[in-house]
CSV table of C-alpha atoms in Angstrom, one decimal:
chain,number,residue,atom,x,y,z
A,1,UNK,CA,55.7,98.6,91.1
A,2,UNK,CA,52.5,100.4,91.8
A,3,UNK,CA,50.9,96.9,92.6
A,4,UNK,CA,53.6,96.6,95.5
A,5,UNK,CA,53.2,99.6,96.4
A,6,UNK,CA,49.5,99.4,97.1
A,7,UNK,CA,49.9,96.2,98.7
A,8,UNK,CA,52.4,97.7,101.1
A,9,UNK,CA,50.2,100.7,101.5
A,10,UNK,CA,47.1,97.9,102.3
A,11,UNK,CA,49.3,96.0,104.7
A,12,UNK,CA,50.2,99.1,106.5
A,13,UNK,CA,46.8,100.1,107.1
A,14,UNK,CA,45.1,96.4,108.2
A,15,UNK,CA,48.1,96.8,110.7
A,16,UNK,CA,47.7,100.0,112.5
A,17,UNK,CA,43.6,99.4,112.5
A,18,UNK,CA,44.1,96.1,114.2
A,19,UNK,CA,46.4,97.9,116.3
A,20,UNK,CA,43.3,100.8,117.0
A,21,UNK,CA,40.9,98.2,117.7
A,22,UNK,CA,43.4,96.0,120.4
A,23,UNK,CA,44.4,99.7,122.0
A,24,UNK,CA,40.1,100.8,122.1
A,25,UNK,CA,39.6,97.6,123.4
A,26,UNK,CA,42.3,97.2,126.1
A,27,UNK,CA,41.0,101.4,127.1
A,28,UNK,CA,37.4,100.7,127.0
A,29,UNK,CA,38.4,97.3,129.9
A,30,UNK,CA,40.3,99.9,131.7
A,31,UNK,CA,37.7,102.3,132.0
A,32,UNK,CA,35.0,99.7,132.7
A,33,UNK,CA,37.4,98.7,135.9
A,34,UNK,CA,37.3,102.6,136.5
A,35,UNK,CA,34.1,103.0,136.5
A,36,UNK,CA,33.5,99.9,138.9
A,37,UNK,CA,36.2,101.6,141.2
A,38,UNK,CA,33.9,104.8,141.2
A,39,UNK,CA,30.2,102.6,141.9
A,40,UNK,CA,32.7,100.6,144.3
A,41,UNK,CA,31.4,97.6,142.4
A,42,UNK,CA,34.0,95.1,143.5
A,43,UNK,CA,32.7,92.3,141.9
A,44,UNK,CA,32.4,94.0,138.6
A,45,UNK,CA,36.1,95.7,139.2
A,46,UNK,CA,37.5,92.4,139.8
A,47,UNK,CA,35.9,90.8,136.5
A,48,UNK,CA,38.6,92.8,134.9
A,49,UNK,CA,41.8,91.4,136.3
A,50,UNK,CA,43.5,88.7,134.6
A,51,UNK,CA,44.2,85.3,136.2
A,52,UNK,CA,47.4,86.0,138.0
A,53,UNK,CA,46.0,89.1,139.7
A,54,UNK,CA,43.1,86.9,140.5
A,55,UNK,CA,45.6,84.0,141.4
A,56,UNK,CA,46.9,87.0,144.3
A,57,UNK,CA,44.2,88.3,145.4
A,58,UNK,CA,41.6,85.6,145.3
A,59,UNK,CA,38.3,87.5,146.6
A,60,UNK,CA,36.8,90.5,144.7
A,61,UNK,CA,36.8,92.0,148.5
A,62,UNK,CA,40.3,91.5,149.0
A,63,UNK,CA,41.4,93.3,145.5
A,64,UNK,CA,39.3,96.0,146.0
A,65,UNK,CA,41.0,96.5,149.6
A,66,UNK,CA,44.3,96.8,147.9
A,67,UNK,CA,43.4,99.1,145.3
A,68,UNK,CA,41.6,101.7,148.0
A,69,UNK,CA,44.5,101.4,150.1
A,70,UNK,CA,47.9,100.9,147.6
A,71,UNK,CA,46.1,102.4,144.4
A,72,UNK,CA,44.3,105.4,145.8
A,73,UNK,CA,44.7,107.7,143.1
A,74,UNK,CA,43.0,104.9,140.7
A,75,UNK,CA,40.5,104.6,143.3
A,76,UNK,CA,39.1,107.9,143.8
A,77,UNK,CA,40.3,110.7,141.8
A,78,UNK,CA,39.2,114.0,139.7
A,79,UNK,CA,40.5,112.9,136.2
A,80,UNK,CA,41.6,110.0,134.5
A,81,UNK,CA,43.1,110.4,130.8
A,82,UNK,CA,44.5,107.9,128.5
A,83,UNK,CA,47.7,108.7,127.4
A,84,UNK,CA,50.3,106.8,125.2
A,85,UNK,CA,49.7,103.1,124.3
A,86,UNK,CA,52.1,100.4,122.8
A,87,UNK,CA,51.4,96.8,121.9
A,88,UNK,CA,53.1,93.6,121.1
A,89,UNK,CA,51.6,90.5,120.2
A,90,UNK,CA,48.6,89.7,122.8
A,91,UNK,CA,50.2,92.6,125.3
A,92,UNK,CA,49.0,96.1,125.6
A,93,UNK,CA,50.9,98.6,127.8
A,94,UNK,CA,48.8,101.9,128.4
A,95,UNK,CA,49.7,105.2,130.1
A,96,UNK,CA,46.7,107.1,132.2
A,97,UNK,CA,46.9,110.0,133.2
A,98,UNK,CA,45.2,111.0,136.6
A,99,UNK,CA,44.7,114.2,138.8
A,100,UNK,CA,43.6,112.4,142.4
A,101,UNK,CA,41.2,113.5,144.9
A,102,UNK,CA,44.0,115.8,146.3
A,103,UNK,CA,44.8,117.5,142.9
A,104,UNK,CA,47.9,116.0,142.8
A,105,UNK,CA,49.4,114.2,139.1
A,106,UNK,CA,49.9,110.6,138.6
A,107,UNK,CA,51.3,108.7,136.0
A,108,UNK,CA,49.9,104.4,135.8
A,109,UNK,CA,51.2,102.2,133.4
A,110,UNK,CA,48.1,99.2,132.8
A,111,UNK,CA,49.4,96.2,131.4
A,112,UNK,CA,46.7,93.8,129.9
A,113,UNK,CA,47.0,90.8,128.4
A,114,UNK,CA,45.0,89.1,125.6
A,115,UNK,CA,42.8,86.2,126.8
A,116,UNK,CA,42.1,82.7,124.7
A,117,UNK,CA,38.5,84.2,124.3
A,118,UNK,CA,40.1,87.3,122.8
A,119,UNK,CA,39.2,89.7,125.6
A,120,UNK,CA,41.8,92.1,127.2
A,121,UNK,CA,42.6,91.9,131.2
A,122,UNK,CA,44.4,93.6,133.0
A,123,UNK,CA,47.9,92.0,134.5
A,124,UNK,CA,49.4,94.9,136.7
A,125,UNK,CA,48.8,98.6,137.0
A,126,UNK,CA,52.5,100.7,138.3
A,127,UNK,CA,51.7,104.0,139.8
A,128,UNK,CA,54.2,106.9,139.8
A,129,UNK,CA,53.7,110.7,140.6
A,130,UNK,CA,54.2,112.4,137.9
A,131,UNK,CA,57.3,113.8,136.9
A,132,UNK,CA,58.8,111.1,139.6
A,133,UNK,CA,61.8,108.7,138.3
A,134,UNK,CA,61.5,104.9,138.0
């Protein structure tokens, strides 16, 4: 009994630190992007979207037009916190918190996906203000 036990007990563990590691990993891609947004690197900003985002918008030039101009708050802004994260499978969905250039509170929801290589991109970023219903 105390055999199961542990082995539950083991499983548990491997799971949620697999779990740490996916989350740090998909949080230190979506700061990298941030950070890129800041230096208005859009080469290095683009490096971070996954295929279908790159499929879209097929010119680091052309994403980092529609992120100043539809993703403002993720484009300039006073604070940028990582909130709540949840994962499933290859998939991590990831809630930032952000104060813009105007003081005002936003909510974006990252998606990333988990590449053949192992690496995180992102697939979509939904922006809300905060307290605002879907």
């Amino acid at each position: 009994m105390r055999i199961a036990a542990l082995l539950i007990a083991l499983i548990v563990a491997c799971h949620h630190s697999a779990f740490a590691g996916d989350v740090a990993a998909a949080q230190s891609v979506i700061r990298a992007q941030e950070q890129a947004f800041v230096r208005n690197d859009a080469a290095a900003a683009y490096s971070y979207a996954a295929p279908a985002i790159k499929e879209t918008f097929p010119a680091p030039d052309i994403f980092m037009s529609m992120v100043r101009n539809g993703y403002a708050p993720v484009y300039r802004h006073k604070s940028f916190e990582f909130g709540e994260s949840k994962t499933d499978g290859g998939w991590i969905a990831q809630r930032v918190h952000i104060i813009d250039a105007n003081g005002e509170a936003w909510e974006a929801l990252y998606t990333l996906e988990q590449q053949g290589d192992g690496s995180y991109k992102i697939t979509g970023c939904s922006l809300l203000k905060a307290g605002q219903s879907v």
